[in-house]
Short mmCIF file of C-alpha atoms in Angstrom, two decimals:
data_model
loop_
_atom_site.label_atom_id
_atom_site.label_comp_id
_atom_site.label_asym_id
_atom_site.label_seq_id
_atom_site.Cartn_x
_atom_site.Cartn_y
_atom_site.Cartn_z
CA UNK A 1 0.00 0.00 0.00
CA UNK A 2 2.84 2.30 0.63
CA UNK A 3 3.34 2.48 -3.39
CA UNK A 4 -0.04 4.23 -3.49
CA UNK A 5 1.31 7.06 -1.12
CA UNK A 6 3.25 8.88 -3.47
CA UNK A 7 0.33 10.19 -5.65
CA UNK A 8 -0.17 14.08 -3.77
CA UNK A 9 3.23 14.88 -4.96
CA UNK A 10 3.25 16.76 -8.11
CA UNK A 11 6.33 16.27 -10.48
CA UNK A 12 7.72 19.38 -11.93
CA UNK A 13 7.61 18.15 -15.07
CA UNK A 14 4.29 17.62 -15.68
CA UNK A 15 1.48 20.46 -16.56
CA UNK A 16 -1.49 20.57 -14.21
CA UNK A 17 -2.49 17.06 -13.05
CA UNK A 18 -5.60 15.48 -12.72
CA UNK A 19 -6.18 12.99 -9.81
CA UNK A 20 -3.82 10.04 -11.01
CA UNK A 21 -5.42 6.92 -12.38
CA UNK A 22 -4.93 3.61 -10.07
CA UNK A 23 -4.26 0.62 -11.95
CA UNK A 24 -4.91 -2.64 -9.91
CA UNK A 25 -3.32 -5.22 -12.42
CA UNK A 26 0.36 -3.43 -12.80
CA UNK A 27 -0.25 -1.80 -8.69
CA UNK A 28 1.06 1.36 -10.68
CA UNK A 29 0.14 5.31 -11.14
CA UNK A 30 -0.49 6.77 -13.88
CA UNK A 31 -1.07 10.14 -15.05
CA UNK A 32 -2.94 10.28 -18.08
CA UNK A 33 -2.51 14.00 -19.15
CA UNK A 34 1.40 13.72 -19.09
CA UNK A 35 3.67 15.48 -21.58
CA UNK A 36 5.22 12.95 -24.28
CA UNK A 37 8.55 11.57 -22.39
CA UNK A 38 7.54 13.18 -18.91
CA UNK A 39 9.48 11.55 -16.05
CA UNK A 40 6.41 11.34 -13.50
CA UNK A 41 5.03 7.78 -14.52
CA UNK A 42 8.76 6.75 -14.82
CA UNK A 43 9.39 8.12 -11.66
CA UNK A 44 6.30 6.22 -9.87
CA UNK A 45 7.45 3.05 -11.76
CA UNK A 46 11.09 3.63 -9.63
CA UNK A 47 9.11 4.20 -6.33
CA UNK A 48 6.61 1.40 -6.55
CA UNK A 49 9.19 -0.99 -7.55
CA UNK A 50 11.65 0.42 -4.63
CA UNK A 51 8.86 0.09 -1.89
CA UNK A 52 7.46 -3.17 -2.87
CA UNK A 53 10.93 -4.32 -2.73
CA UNK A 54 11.45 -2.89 1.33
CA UNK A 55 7.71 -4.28 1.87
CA UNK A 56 8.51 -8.08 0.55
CA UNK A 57 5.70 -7.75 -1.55
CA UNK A 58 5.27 -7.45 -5.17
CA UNK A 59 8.82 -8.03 -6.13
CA UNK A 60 9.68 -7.19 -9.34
CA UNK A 61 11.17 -9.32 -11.93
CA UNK A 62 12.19 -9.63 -15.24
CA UNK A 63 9.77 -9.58 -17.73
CA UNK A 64 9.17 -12.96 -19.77
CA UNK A 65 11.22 -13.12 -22.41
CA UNK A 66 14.99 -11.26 -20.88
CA UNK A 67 16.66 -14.27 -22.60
CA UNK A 68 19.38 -12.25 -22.30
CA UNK A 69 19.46 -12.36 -18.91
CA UNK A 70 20.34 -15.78 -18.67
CA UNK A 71 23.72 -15.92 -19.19
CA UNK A 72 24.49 -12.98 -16.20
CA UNK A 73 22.19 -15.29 -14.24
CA UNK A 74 24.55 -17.99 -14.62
CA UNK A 75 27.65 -16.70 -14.50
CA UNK A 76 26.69 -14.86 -10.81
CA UNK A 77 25.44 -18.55 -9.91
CA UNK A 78 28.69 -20.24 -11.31
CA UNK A 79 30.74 -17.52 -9.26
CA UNK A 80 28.47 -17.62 -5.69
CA UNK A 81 28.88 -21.64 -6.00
CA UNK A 82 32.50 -21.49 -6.93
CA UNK A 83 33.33 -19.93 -3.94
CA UNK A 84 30.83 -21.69 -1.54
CA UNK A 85 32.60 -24.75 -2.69
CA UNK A 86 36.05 -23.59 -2.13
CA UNK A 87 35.07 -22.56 1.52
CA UNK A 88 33.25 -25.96 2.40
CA UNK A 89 34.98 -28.53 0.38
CA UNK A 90 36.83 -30.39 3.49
CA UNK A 91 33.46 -31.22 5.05
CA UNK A 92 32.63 -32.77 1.91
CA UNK A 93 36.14 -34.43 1.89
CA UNK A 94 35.03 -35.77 5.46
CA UNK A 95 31.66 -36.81 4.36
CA UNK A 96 33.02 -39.33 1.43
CA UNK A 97 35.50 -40.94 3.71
CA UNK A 98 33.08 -41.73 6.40
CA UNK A 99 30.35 -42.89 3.45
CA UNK A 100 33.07 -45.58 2.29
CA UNK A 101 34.33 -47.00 5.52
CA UNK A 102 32.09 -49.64 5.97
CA UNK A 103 33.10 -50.82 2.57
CA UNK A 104 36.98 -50.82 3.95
CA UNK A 105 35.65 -53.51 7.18
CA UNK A 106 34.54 -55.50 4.53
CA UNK A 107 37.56 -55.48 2.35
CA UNK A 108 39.94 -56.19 4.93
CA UNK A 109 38.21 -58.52 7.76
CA UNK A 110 41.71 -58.73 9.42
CA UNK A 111 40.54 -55.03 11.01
CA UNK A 112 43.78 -53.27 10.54
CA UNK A 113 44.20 -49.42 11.31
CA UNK A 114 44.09 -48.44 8.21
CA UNK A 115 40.33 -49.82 7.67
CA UNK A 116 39.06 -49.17 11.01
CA UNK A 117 35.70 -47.19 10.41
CA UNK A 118 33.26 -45.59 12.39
CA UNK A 119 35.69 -42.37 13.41
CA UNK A 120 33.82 -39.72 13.68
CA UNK A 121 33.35 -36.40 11.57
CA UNK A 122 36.25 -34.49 13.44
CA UNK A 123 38.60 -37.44 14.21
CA UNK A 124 38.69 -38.38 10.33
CA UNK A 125 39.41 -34.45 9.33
CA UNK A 126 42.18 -34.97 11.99
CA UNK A 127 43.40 -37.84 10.89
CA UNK A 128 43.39 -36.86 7.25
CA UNK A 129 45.41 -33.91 7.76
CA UNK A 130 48.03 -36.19 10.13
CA UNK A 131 48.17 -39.19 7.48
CA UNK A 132 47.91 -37.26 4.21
CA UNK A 133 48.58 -33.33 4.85
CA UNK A 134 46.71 -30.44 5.48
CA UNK A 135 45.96 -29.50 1.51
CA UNK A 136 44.73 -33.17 0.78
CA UNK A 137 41.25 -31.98 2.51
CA UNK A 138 40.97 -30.02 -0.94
CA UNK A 139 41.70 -33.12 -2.76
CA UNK A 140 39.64 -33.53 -5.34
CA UNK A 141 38.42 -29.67 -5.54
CA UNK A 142 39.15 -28.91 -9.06
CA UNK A 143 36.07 -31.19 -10.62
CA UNK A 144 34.27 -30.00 -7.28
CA UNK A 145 34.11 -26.62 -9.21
CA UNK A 146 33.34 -27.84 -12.38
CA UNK A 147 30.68 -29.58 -11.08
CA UNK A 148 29.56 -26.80 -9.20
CA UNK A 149 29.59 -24.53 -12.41
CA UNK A 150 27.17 -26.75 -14.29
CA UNK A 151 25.03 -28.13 -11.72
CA UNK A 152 24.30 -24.66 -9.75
CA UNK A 153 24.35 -22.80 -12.80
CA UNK A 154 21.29 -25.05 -14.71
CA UNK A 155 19.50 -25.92 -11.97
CA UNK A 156 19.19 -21.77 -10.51
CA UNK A 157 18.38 -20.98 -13.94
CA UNK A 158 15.64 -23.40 -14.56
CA UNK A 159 14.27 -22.82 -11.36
CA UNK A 160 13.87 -19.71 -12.13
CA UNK A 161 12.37 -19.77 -15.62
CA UNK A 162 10.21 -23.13 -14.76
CA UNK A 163 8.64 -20.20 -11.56
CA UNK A 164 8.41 -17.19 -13.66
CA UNK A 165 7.57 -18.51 -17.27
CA UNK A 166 6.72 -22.35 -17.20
CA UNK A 167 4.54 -22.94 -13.65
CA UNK A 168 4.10 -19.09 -13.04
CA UNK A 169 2.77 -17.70 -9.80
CA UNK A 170 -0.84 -17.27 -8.68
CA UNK A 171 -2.66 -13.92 -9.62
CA UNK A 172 -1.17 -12.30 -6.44
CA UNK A 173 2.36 -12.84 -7.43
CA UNK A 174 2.40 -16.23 -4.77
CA UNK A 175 4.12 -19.44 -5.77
CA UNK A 176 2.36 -22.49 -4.44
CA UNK A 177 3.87 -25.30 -2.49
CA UNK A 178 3.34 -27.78 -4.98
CA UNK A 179 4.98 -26.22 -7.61
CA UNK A 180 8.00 -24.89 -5.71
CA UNK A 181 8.34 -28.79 -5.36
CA UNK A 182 7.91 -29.79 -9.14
CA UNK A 183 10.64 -27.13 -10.26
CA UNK A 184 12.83 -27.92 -7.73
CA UNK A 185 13.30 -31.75 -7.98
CA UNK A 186 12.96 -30.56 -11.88
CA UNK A 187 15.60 -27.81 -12.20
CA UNK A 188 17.80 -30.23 -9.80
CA UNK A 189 18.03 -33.48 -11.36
CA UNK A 190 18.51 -31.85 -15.12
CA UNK A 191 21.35 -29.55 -13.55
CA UNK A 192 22.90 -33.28 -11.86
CA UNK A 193 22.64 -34.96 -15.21
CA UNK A 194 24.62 -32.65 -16.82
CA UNK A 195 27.40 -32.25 -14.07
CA UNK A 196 27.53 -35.52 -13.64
CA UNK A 197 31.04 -36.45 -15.24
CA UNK A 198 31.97 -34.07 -13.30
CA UNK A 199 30.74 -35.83 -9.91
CA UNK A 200 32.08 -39.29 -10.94
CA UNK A 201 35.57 -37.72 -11.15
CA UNK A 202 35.28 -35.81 -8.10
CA UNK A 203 34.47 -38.63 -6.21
CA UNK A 204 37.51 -40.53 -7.34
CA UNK A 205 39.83 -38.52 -6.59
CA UNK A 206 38.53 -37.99 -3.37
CA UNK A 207 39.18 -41.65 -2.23
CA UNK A 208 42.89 -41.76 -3.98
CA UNK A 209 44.56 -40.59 -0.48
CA UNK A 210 42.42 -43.88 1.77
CA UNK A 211 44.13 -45.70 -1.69
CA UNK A 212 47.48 -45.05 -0.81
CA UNK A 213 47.33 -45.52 2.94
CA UNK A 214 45.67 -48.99 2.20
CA UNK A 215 48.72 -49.67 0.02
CA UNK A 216 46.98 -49.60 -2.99
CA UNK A 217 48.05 -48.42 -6.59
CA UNK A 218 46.31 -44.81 -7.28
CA UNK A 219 43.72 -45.19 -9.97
CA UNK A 220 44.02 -41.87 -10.85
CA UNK A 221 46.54 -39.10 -10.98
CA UNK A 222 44.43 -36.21 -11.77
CA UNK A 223 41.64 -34.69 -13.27
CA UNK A 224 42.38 -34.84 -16.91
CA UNK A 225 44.05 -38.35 -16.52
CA UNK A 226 40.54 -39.20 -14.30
CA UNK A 227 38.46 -37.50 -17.30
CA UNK A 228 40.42 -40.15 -19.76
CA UNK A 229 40.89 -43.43 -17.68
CA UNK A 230 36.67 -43.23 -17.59
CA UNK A 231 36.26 -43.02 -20.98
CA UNK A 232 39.09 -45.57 -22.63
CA UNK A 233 37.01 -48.06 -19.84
CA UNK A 234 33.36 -47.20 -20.13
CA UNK A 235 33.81 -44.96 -23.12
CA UNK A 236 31.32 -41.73 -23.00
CA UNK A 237 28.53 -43.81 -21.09
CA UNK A 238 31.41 -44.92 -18.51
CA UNK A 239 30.78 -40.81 -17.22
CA UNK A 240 27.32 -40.77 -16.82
CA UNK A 241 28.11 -44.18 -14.19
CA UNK A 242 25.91 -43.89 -11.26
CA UNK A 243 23.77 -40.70 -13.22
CA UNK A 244 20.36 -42.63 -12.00
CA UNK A 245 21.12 -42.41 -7.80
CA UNK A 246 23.10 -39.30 -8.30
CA UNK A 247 19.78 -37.26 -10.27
CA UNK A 248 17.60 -39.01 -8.28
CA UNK A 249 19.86 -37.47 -4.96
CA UNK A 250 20.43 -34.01 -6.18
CA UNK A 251 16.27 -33.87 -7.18
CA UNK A 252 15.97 -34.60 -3.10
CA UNK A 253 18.90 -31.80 -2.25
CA UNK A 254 17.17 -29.45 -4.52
CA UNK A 255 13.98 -29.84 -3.23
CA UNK A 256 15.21 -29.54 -0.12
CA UNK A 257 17.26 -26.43 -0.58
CA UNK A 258 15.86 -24.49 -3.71
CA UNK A 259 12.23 -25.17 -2.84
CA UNK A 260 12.93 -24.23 0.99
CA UNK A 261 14.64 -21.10 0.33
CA UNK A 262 12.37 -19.73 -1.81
CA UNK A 263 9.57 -20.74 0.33
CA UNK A 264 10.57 -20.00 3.76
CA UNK A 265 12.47 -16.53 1.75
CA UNK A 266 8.79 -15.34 0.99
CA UNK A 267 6.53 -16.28 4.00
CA UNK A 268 9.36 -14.48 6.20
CA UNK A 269 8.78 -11.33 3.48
CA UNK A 270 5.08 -11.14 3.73
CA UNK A 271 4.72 -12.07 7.31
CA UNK A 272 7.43 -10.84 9.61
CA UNK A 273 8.51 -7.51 9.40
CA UNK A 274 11.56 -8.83 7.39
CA UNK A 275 12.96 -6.88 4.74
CA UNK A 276 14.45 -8.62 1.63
CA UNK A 277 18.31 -8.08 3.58
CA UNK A 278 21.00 -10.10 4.50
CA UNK A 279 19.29 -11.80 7.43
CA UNK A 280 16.36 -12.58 5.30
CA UNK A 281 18.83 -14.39 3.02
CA UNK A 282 20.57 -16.27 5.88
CA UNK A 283 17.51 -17.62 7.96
CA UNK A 284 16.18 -18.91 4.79
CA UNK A 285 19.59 -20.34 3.70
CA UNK A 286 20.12 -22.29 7.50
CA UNK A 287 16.36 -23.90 6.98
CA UNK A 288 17.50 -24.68 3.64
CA UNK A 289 20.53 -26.30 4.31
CA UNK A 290 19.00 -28.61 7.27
CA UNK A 291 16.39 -29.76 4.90
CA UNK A 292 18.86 -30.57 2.23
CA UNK A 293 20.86 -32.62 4.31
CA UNK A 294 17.80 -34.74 6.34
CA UNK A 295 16.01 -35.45 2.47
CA UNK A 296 19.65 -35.91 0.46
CA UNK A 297 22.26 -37.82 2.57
CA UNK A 298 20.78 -41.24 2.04
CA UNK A 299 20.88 -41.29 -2.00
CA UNK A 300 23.98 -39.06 -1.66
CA UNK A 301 25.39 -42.66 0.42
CA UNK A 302 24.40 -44.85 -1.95
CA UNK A 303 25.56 -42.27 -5.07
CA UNK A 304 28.86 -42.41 -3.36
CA UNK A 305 29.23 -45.97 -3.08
CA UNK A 306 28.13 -46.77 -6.58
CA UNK A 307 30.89 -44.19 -8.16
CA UNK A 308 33.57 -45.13 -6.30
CA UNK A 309 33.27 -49.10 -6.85
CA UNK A 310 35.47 -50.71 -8.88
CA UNK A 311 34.66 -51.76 -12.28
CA UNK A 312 35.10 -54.17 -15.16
CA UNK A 313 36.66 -53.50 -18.49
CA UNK A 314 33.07 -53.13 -19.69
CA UNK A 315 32.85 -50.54 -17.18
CA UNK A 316 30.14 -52.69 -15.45
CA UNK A 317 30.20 -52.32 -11.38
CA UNK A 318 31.71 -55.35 -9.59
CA UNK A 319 30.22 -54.35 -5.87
CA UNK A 320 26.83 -53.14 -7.04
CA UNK A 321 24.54 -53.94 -10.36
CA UNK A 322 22.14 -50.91 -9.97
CA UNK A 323 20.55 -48.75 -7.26
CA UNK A 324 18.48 -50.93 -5.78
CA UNK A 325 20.82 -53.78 -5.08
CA UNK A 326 23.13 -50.94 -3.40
CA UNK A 327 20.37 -50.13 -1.15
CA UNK A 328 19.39 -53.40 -0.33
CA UNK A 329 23.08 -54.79 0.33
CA UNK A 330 23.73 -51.42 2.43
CA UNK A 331 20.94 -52.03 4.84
CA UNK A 332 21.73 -55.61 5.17
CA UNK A 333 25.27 -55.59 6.12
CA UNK A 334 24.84 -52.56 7.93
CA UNK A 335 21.48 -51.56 9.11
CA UNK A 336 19.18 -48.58 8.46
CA UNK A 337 20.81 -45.94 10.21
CA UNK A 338 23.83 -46.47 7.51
CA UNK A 339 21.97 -44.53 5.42
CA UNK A 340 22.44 -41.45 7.41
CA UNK A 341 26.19 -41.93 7.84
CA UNK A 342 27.76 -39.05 7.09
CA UNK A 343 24.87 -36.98 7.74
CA UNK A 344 26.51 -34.81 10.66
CA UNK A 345 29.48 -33.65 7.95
CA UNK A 346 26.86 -33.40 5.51
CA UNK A 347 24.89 -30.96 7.31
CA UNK A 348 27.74 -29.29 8.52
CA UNK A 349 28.58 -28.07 5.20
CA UNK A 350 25.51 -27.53 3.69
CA UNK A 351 24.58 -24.73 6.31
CA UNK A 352 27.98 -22.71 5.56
CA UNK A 353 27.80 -23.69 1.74
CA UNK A 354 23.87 -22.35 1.75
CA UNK A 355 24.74 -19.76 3.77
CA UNK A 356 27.91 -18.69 1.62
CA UNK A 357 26.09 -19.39 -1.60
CA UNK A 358 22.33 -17.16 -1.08
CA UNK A 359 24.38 -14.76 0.39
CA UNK A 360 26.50 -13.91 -1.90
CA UNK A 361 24.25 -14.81 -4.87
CA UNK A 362 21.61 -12.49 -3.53
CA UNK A 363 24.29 -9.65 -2.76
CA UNK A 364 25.55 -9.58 -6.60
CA UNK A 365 22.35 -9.43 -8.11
CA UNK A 366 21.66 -6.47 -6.11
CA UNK A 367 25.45 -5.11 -7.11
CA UNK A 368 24.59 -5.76 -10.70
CA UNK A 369 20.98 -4.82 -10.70
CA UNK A 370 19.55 -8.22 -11.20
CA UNK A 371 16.43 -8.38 -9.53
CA UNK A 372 16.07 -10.39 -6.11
CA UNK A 373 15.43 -14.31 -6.11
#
């Protein structure tokens, strides 16, 4: 309502004004006996569009059509995630080892040190850093990155087209529940299908430091010799290996984290007395990054496991056949609740890397004049 405010002002550069003409569909004055190229309807486009935007209501976005928006949209997305990644990647690190230990018991019954599992988030960060050296908790960061650049990048972008131009919001600019859901898991698994080469080397390389302690040859020696070992063994399908738990997981972690955000983002805006600020952005991120974690971490266990088996010259898996037979041989050697493992790490980085990532995406739009998410 505060838009409407502005009307008993009278612009100098308009000639005498009539009372100024409310227009419920655009929530917009207009003058309709303005001078050709006056400023005044300009200038109560700028004020509307400023309050609505300190109200939480009525935000403004791009029009349909800004194709050409796109591409800033995903390079600020590319950039945000880069970053997020860089700051968070140990946790992640962490996460992987603990995810594969109970494959190392079973490997070597005899229950040496080296395959002793079960150590805890912080005790395996410490004893990564002891064994392998404090830069090998970035092991594996480059295809992190790379990942990060396609899988953020598509998924924030069709999010955002699937809400403003495919599923569109209600007649008072609200986005239901329901769809916030379908674009989500939507704009999630087709950014994870795409970035998932990516994942499969990341993962990989990852696990090459646990290689070496065990006294096993490295499989890899980095990301361009991961990029080719993959395909001269599976050829180009050998990169998509473990695509079907790895969209399905990233369709759960979006759902949980793009569909939260945006949710909890817009009930704090219209009612709290919120603006659309920094702590907006982070209490939206934290629920968003909780959520994430509880609805991802057990497809992001059995993603893990099914990348980092080893595999035949066909490039066929010689632990696990599919999905299902991971899930099922998971649960029976080692219960339920190994589903979860890793979930403390996983969790742990999701709230700085949500909080990192909204943050500073939000913050650059507004730098570069890209409307708010």
């Amino acid at each position: 309502m505060g838009a409407w405010g502005i009307a008993g002002s009278k612009p100098a550069a308009c000639v005498t004004l009539p009372q100024p003409v409310l227009c419920f569909k655009d929530k917009l004055l207009y003058f309709p006996r303005c001078l050709p190229g006056c400023c005044c309807c300009a200038r109560v486009r700028s004020a509307a569009v400023a309050m609505s935007r300190e109200d939480g209501a009525g935000e403004q976005r791009p029009a349909r059509g800004h194709s050409h928006l796109l591409p800033a949209k995903f390079v600020l997305t590319a950039c945000s995630a880069a970053v997020a990644e860089l700051v968070t990647f140990p946790m992640d690190l962490t996460k992987t080892r603990l995810q594969i230990q109970g494959e190392a018991v079973r490997r070597h019954p005899r229950g040496d040190k080296t395959a002793k599992p079960y150590r805890g988030m912080i005790r395996t960060a410490v004893g990564i850093v002891k064994e392998e050296g404090l830069f090998k908790l970035w092991k594996g960061v480059t295809p992190a990155i790379y990942r990060h650049i396609v899988y953020s990048g598509v998924r924030m972008v069709s999010y955002e087209q699937l809400r403003d131009s495919v599923l569109c919001k209600d007649e008072d600019g609200f986005f239901p529940l329901w769809k916030a859901v379908l674009g989500g898991m939507l704009s999630g698994a087709i950014g994870q299908f795409f970035a998932s080469p990516a994942d499969l080397v990341k993962i990989q390389m990852q696990m090459e430091g646990k290689r070496r302690l065990e006294g096993k040859a490295p499989r890899v020696h980095g990301v361009s010799h991961a990029f080719g070992k993959i395909l001269s063994e599976g050829g180009i399908r050998g990169l998509w290996a473990g695509w079907v738990p790895n969209v399905q997981r990233a369709a759960l972690v979006s759902l949980g984290d793009l569909t939260t955000y945006d949710t909890v983002k817009h009930f704090l805006l219209r009612n709290t007395a919120l603006k659309d600020n920094s702590l907006c952005h982070g209490l939206s991120s934290i629920c968003s990054g909780l959520v994430a974690a509880t609805m991802g971490t057990p497809a992001d266990v059995i993603k893990t496991r099914i990348m980092n088996q080893t595999r035949d010259k066909q490039g066929r898996g010689l632990l696990y056949t599919s999905t299902i037979d991971c899930l099922v041989k998971t649960i029976k050697r080692e219960g339920l609740m190994s589903l979860y493992k890793g979930f403390l790490p996983t969790w742990a980085r999701m709230a700085p890397w949500s909080l990192t990532f909204w943050l500073m995406f939000e913050q650059t739009r507004k730098i570069t004049d890209l409307n708010s998410f």
